[in-house]
CSV table of C-alpha atoms in Angstrom, one decimal:
chain,number,residue,atom,x,y,z
A,1414,MET,CA,2.0,31.9,2.1
A,1415,VAL,CA,5.7,32.4,0.0
A,1416,ASP,CA,6.8,35.7,-1.6
A,1417,LYS,CA,7.1,35.1,-5.3
A,1418,THR,CA,9.6,37.7,-5.3
A,1419,ILE,CA,11.7,35.8,-3.3
A,1420,LEU,CA,11.8,32.6,-5.4
A,1421,VAL,CA,15.1,31.4,-6.5
A,1422,LYS,CA,14.6,31.1,-11.0
A,1423,GLY,CA,15.3,27.3,-11.8
A,1424,LEU,CA,15.9,25.7,-8.3
A,1425,ILE,CA,13.8,23.2,-6.5
A,1426,SER,CA,12.9,22.6,-3.1
A,1427,ILE,CA,12.3,19.1,-2.2
A,1428,ILE,CA,10.2,19.0,1.3
A,1429,VAL,CA,11.1,15.9,3.0
A,1430,ARG,CA,8.9,14.8,5.9
A,1431,THR,CA,10.4,12.6,8.8
A,1432,CYS,CA,9.3,11.3,11.9
A,1433,SER,CA,10.8,8.2,13.7
A,1434,GLU,CA,14.3,7.6,14.6
A,1435,SER,CA,14.1,3.7,13.4
A,1436,ARG,CA,13.2,5.3,10.3
A,1437,ILE,CA,16.6,6.9,9.8
A,1438,PHE,CA,18.3,4.3,7.3
A,1439,LEU,CA,15.2,5.1,4.8
A,1440,LEU,CA,16.0,8.5,5.3
A,1441,TYR,CA,18.9,8.6,4.5
A,1442,GLN,CA,18.6,6.1,1.4
A,1443,CYS,CA,15.9,8.7,0.5
A,1444,ILE,CA,18.0,11.7,0.4
A,1445,LYS,CA,20.9,9.9,-1.6
A,1446,SER,CA,18.0,9.5,-4.5
A,1447,VAL,CA,17.9,13.2,-4.4
A,1448,ILE,CA,21.3,14.3,-3.7
A,1449,SER,CA,22.2,11.8,-7.0
A,1450,ASN,CA,19.9,13.3,-9.5
A,1451,ASP,CA,20.9,15.4,-12.9
A,1452,TYR,CA,19.4,18.2,-11.8
A,1453,LYS,CA,22.2,20.7,-10.2
A,1454,SER,CA,20.4,23.0,-8.1
A,1455,ILE,CA,18.4,21.3,-5.7
A,1456,GLU,CA,17.5,23.2,-1.8
A,1457,VAL,CA,16.7,19.4,0.7
A,1458,ILE,CA,14.3,20.7,3.7
A,1459,ILE,CA,13.9,18.1,5.9
A,1460,VAL,CA,11.1,18.5,8.3
A,1461,ALA,CA,11.2,15.9,11.8
A,1462,GLN,CA,8.4,16.0,13.9
A,1463,THR,CA,10.2,14.6,17.0
A,1464,GLN,CA,11.2,15.4,20.4
A,1465,SER,CA,14.1,13.1,20.4
A,1466,ALA,CA,17.1,14.4,20.9
A,1467,SER,CA,19.0,11.5,19.3
A,1468,PHE,CA,17.1,11.5,16.5
A,1469,ILE,CA,18.1,15.2,15.7
A,1470,LYS,CA,21.6,14.6,16.1
A,1471,LYS,CA,21.4,11.8,13.8
A,1472,ILE,CA,20.0,14.0,11.0
A,1473,GLU,CA,22.5,16.7,11.6
A,1474,GLN,CA,25.2,14.2,10.8
A,1475,LEU,CA,23.1,12.9,7.8
A,1476,ILE,CA,23.2,16.3,6.8
A,1477,ASP,CA,26.8,16.4,7.3
A,1478,LEU,CA,27.7,13.1,5.8
A,1479,ASN,CA,26.0,14.9,2.3
A,1480,LYS,CA,27.4,18.1,2.0
A,1481,GLU,CA,27.5,18.9,-1.5
A,1482,ASP,CA,27.9,22.0,-4.2
A,1483,HIS,CA,24.4,21.9,-6.5
A,1484,VAL,CA,22.7,21.1,-2.7
A,1485,LYS,CA,21.6,22.7,0.0
A,1486,LEU,CA,20.3,20.5,2.9
A,1487,LYS,CA,18.1,22.4,5.6
A,1488,LEU,CA,17.1,21.0,9.0
A,1489,ILE,CA,13.1,22.4,10.4
A,1490,ILE,CA,12.4,20.6,14.0
A,1491,ASN,CA,8.5,20.6,14.7
A,1492,PHE,CA,8.5,18.8,18.4
A,1493,SER,CA,4.8,17.9,19.1
A,1494,ASN,CA,3.9,14.6,20.0
A,1495,GLU,CA,0.6,15.2,17.7
A,1496,ASP,CA,0.5,14.0,14.5
A,1497,GLN,CA,0.7,17.0,12.3
A,1498,ARG,CA,1.9,15.6,8.8
A,1499,SER,CA,0.2,18.4,7.0
A,1500,LYS,CA,1.7,21.0,9.6
A,1501,ASN,CA,4.9,19.7,8.6
A,1502,LEU,CA,4.8,20.3,4.8
A,1503,ASN,CA,3.5,23.8,5.4
A,1504,LEU,CA,6.7,24.4,7.4
A,1505,GLY,CA,8.5,23.3,4.8
A,1506,ILE,CA,7.0,25.3,2.3
A,1507,ALA,CA,7.0,28.4,4.3
A,1508,ALA,CA,10.7,27.6,4.7
A,1509,SER,CA,11.9,26.9,0.9
A,1510,LYS,CA,12.9,29.3,-2.1
A,1511,GLY,CA,12.7,27.2,-5.0
A,1512,GLN,CA,10.4,28.5,-8.5
A,1513,TYR,CA,9.8,24.5,-8.4
A,1514,LEU,CA,8.5,22.5,-5.4
A,1515,GLY,CA,8.3,18.9,-5.0
A,1516,PHE,CA,7.8,16.5,-2.1
A,1517,LEU,CA,8.8,13.0,-0.5
A,1518,ASP,CA,8.5,11.4,2.6
A,1519,ASP,CA,11.4,9.0,4.0
A,1520,ASP,CA,10.2,5.7,3.1
A,1521,ASP,CA,9.9,6.8,-1.1
A,1522,ILE,CA,13.0,7.1,-3.5
A,1523,ILE,CA,13.4,9.3,-7.2
A,1524,TYR,CA,15.9,8.1,-9.7
A,1525,PRO,CA,18.6,10.5,-10.5
A,1526,PHE,CA,17.0,11.7,-13.5
A,1527,HIS,CA,13.6,12.5,-12.0
A,1528,PHE,CA,13.9,15.9,-11.6
A,1529,GLN,CA,15.0,17.0,-14.8
A,1530,THR,CA,12.5,15.0,-16.8
A,1531,LEU,CA,10.1,16.9,-14.9
A,1532,ILE,CA,11.6,20.4,-15.3
A,1533,ASN,CA,12.4,20.2,-18.6
A,1534,SER,CA,9.0,19.0,-19.9
A,1535,LEU,CA,7.9,22.2,-18.2
A,1536,LYS,CA,10.2,24.2,-20.1
A,1537,ASP,CA,9.9,22.5,-23.4
A,1538,ASN,CA,6.6,22.9,-23.7
A,1539,SER,CA,5.2,26.5,-25.7
A,1540,THR,CA,2.4,26.6,-22.7
A,1541,ASN,CA,3.1,27.9,-19.9
A,1542,TYR,CA,2.0,24.4,-17.6
A,1543,ALA,CA,2.3,25.1,-14.1
A,1544,TRP,CA,3.1,21.4,-12.7
A,1545,SER,CA,4.0,17.8,-14.4
A,1546,TYR,CA,4.0,14.7,-13.1
A,1547,ALA,CA,5.6,11.3,-14.6
A,1548,ASP,CA,4.4,7.2,-13.2
A,1549,VAL,CA,5.8,5.5,-10.3
A,1550,ALA,CA,6.7,2.2,-9.5
A,1551,LEU,CA,5.3,0.8,-6.5
A,1552,THR,CA,8.0,-1.8,-5.1
A,1553,ILE,CA,7.5,-4.4,-2.4
A,1554,CYS,CA,10.6,-4.1,-0.4
A,1555,GLN,CA,12.5,-5.9,2.4
A,1556,TYR,CA,15.0,-3.9,5.0
A,1557,ASN,CA,17.9,-6.8,5.7
A,1558,LYS,CA,19.6,-5.5,9.3
A,1559,PRO,CA,22.5,-7.6,9.6
A,1560,SER,CA,23.6,-6.2,6.2
A,1561,ASN,CA,22.2,-3.0,6.2
A,1562,ASN,CA,20.4,-3.1,2.6
A,1563,ILE,CA,17.3,-3.1,1.1
A,1564,GLU,CA,15.7,-6.0,-1.3
A,1565,VAL,CA,13.4,-5.0,-3.6
A,1566,LEU,CA,10.8,-8.5,-4.1
A,1567,SER,CA,8.6,-6.8,-6.8
A,1568,SER,CA,7.9,-4.1,-8.4
A,1569,ASP,CA,4.3,-3.2,-10.3
A,1570,TYR,CA,2.8,0.0,-11.5
A,1571,PRO,CA,-0.6,0.3,-10.2
A,1572,PHE,CA,-1.2,4.1,-11.0
A,1573,LYS,CA,-0.4,4.3,-14.8
A,1574,LYS,CA,-2.9,5.9,-16.8
A,1575,ASP,CA,-2.8,6.6,-20.6
A,1576,ARG,CA,-3.0,10.5,-19.8
A,1577,PHE,CA,-4.1,12.8,-17.5
A,1578,SER,CA,-7.7,12.5,-16.1
A,1579,LEU,CA,-9.7,14.6,-14.1
A,1580,ASP,CA,-12.4,12.7,-13.7
A,1581,ILE,CA,-9.9,9.9,-12.9
A,1582,LEU,CA,-8.2,11.8,-10.1
A,1583,PHE,CA,-12.1,12.6,-8.7
A,1584,GLN,CA,-12.4,9.0,-8.2
A,1585,ASN,CA,-9.2,7.5,-6.6
A,1586,ASN,CA,-5.8,9.1,-6.7
A,1587,PHE,CA,-3.4,7.9,-9.2
A,1588,ILE,CA,-0.7,10.7,-8.4
A,1589,PRO,CA,1.8,9.9,-5.2
A,1590,ILE,CA,2.9,13.3,-3.8
A,1591,HIS,CA,6.5,12.4,-5.3
A,1592,SER,CA,5.8,12.0,-8.2
A,1593,TYR,CA,5.5,15.7,-9.9
A,1594,ILE,CA,6.4,18.9,-9.1
A,1595,LEU,CA,5.0,22.4,-9.4
A,1596,ASP,CA,6.0,25.5,-10.5
A,1597,ARG,CA,5.1,28.3,-7.9
A,1598,LEU,CA,5.6,31.3,-11.0
A,1599,GLN,CA,2.8,29.8,-12.6
A,1600,ILE,CA,0.6,28.8,-9.5
A,1601,SER,CA,-1.7,30.8,-7.1
A,1602,SER,CA,0.0,30.9,-3.6
A,1603,ASP,CA,-3.3,30.2,-2.2
A,1604,LEU,CA,-3.1,26.3,-3.2
A,1605,LEU,CA,-0.3,25.9,-1.5
A,1606,TYR,CA,-1.1,25.0,1.4
A,1607,PHE,CA,-2.0,22.0,3.1
A,1608,ASP,CA,-5.1,21.7,5.3
A,1609,GLU,CA,-3.5,20.9,8.6
A,1610,ASN,CA,-7.1,19.6,9.9
A,1611,MET,CA,-6.4,16.5,7.8
A,1612,LYS,CA,-4.6,13.5,9.8
A,1613,VAL,CA,-4.8,11.7,6.4
A,1614,THR,CA,-5.4,11.9,2.5
A,1615,GLU,CA,-4.1,15.1,2.6
A,1616,ASP,CA,-1.9,14.9,-0.3
A,1617,TYR,CA,-4.9,13.9,-2.1
A,1618,ALA,CA,-7.1,16.9,-1.0
A,1619,PHE,CA,-4.1,19.2,-1.7
A,1620,LEU,CA,-3.6,17.4,-5.6
A,1621,LEU,CA,-7.6,18.0,-5.9
A,1622,ASN,CA,-7.1,21.7,-6.2
A,1623,ILE,CA,-4.2,22.2,-7.8
A,1624,ALA,CA,-5.3,19.9,-10.7
A,1625,THR,CA,-8.9,21.3,-11.0
A,1626,SER,CA,-7.1,25.2,-11.3
A,1627,TYR,CA,-4.5,23.5,-13.8
A,1628,SER,CA,-3.8,21.0,-16.4
A,1629,PRO,CA,-0.4,19.1,-15.8
A,1630,ILE,CA,1.6,17.5,-18.2
A,1631,TYR,CA,2.1,13.9,-18.2
A,1632,VAL,CA,5.0,12.3,-19.0
A,1633,PRO,CA,5.0,8.7,-19.7
A,1634,LYS,CA,8.2,7.8,-18.0
A,1635,VAL,CA,8.5,6.3,-14.4
A,1636,THR,CA,10.9,8.3,-12.5
A,1637,CYS,CA,10.1,7.4,-8.8
A,1638,GLU,CA,9.1,4.8,-6.4
A,1639,TYR,CA,6.4,4.4,-4.0
A,1640,ARG,CA,8.0,1.8,-1.4
A,1641,PHE,CA,5.7,-0.5,0.5
A,1642,TRP,CA,7.6,-3.1,3.2
A,1643,SER,CA,7.1,-6.6,3.4
A,1644,ASP,CA,6.6,-6.1,6.8
A,1645,SER,CA,3.8,-3.4,6.0
A,1646,SER,CA,6.1,-0.7,8.7
A,1647,ASN,CA,5.6,2.6,6.4
A,1648,THR,CA,1.6,2.0,6.9
A,1649,ASN,CA,1.8,0.1,10.5
A,1650,TYR,CA,3.4,3.0,12.0
A,1651,HIS,CA,0.9,5.8,10.7
A,1652,VAL,CA,-2.2,3.6,11.4
A,1653,ASN,CA,-1.2,2.4,14.8
A,1654,ILE,CA,1.3,4.6,16.3
A,1655,LEU,CA,0.4,8.3,15.0
A,1656,LEU,CA,-3.7,7.7,14.6
A,1657,GLY,CA,-3.8,6.3,18.0
A,1658,SER,CA,-4.0,2.6,19.1
A,1659,SER,CA,-7.4,1.8,19.2
A,1660,TYR,CA,-9.9,0.8,16.4
A,1661,LYS,CA,-12.3,3.1,16.9
A,1662,SER,CA,-9.8,6.5,17.3
A,1663,LYS,CA,-8.6,4.9,14.1
A,1664,LEU,CA,-11.7,4.6,12.5
A,1665,LYS,CA,-12.8,8.3,13.1
A,1666,THR,CA,-10.1,9.7,11.5
A,1667,TRP,CA,-10.0,8.0,8.1
A,1668,ASN,CA,-14.2,8.5,8.7
A,1669,GLU,CA,-13.7,12.6,9.4
A,1670,SER,CA,-11.1,12.6,6.3
A,1671,ALA,CA,-13.2,10.6,3.7
A,1672,THR,CA,-15.9,13.1,4.6
A,1673,LYS,CA,-13.8,16.0,4.2
A,1674,ILE,CA,-12.6,14.6,0.6
A,1675,GLU,CA,-15.9,13.8,-0.8
A,1676,LEU,CA,-16.6,17.8,0.4
A,1677,ILE,CA,-14.2,19.3,-1.3
A,1678,LYS,CA,-14.8,17.2,-4.8
A,1679,LEU,CA,-18.6,18.7,-4.5
A,1680,LYS,CA,-17.1,22.1,-3.7
A,1681,LEU,CA,-14.3,21.7,-7.0
A,1682,ASN,CA,-17.3,20.0,-8.9
A,1683,PRO,CA,-21.0,20.5,-7.7
A,1684,SER,CA,-21.7,17.5,-10.3
A,1685,TYR,CA,-19.8,15.5,-9.1
A,1686,LYS,CA,-20.8,12.0,-8.1
A,1687,SER,CA,-19.0,8.5,-6.7
A,1688,THR,CA,-18.4,6.1,-8.8
A,1689,SER,CA,-16.6,3.7,-7.0
A,1690,LEU,CA,-17.7,0.4,-6.2
A,1691,VAL,CA,-17.5,-0.1,-2.9
A,1692,ASP,CA,-17.5,3.6,-0.7
A,1693,SER,CA,-14.5,5.4,0.7
A,1694,GLN,CA,-15.4,5.0,4.3
A,1695,THR,CA,-16.0,1.3,3.9
A,1696,ARG,CA,-12.9,0.8,2.6
A,1697,GLN,CA,-10.9,3.2,5.6
A,1698,ASP,CA,-12.6,0.3,8.2
A,1699,PHE,CA,-11.5,-2.4,6.1
A,1700,ILE,CA,-7.6,-0.9,6.3
A,1701,VAL,CA,-7.7,0.3,9.7
A,1702,ARG,CA,-9.2,-3.0,10.9
A,1703,TYR,CA,-6.4,-5.0,8.4
A,1704,PRO,CA,-3.3,-2.8,7.7
A,1705,TYR,CA,-1.2,-5.5,6.4
A,1706,LEU,CA,-3.1,-5.8,3.6
A,1707,TYR,CA,-3.2,-2.3,2.8
A,1708,THR,CA,-0.5,-3.2,-0.2
A,1709,LEU,CA,-3.1,-5.4,-1.8
A,1710,LYS,CA,-5.3,-2.0,-2.4
A,1711,TYR,CA,-2.2,-0.6,-4.6
A,1712,LYS,CA,-0.7,-3.6,-5.7
A,1713,PHE,CA,-3.6,-5.5,-7.3
A,1714,PRO,CA,-6.7,-3.3,-7.2
A,1715,GLN,CA,-9.2,-5.5,-8.4
A,1716,LEU,CA,-8.9,-8.4,-5.9
A,1717,TRP,CA,-8.6,-5.7,-3.3
A,1718,GLU,CA,-12.3,-5.0,-4.4
A,1719,ILE,CA,-13.0,-8.6,-3.7
A,1720,ALA,CA,-11.7,-8.6,-0.6
A,1721,VAL,CA,-13.7,-5.7,0.8
A,1722,LYS,CA,-17.2,-7.2,-0.5
A,1723,ALA,CA,-16.2,-10.8,0.9
A,1724,ALA,CA,-15.6,-8.8,4.0
A,1725,LEU,CA,-18.5,-7.2,3.7
A,1726,ARG,CA,-20.8,-10.6,3.4
A,1727,LEU,CA,-18.9,-12.1,5.7
A,1728,ASN,CA,-19.6,-9.4,8.4
A,1729,LEU,CA,-15.7,-8.6,9.2
A,1730,ILE,CA,-16.6,-5.1,8.3
A,1731,LYS,CA,-19.6,-3.0,8.5
């Protein structure tokens, strides 16, 4: 838990988690997007979960090459070989000192006006809101290794809603982790913690607790990108490596997480009833069996529902 008395007013702390040397170019793009922001009081805490000395050296070189007066870059190493996504975020939070807090995974980016837009929305409002969020573009990208360039194949806005709705959030998470910032002077420190027993959907559990206690300001403007890759590399890395190689292991992890999410919802709102067309356990079963279809869920949600129902009828999943 961070002592609020040590928080630096106006400073924004961004927690960036990374875990694979093969993604160093993505991390570079991610950090560049933070540094190029119009906002000029930024602290970036890179939490690398790795046992690779060469990966650590490459991150240190990245930090040396991107030193800016208005941005402080700090590296934290988690040497565990287990999946500790939540702990990585908690390590970053514990080391951060900014009044404002945000998160960014190594394969996503934010636009130059992201921080300023969200912070202005909090400052300009007469009511002391605790957090704000903006819209996200879901982009399907392709990495061209020979040219070392990223090509955007398509863009869509499947998360966009006309307004914030806690009821809709309880049905499905439409606010990606890097689309919002939190004002820690307005939020109870007890809520600024990720459940370290969750290997997936830890960001959803975190957000449900925040959103139930504090209503946000919604800024109807696209300020960041949620990137998927044409080879599904971001999904496959997490699903196939961090969660284990066996189907039963992956499905067990997803099912445990889905159960915890439902318990959290019931605790926060005892009258909560799921109205999902397909229950969460079936959804995760489908994702684990066919990870390359994960993009479909976000790019074409209605087609996703049809695909899941068809798989059920054909006994591809149970």
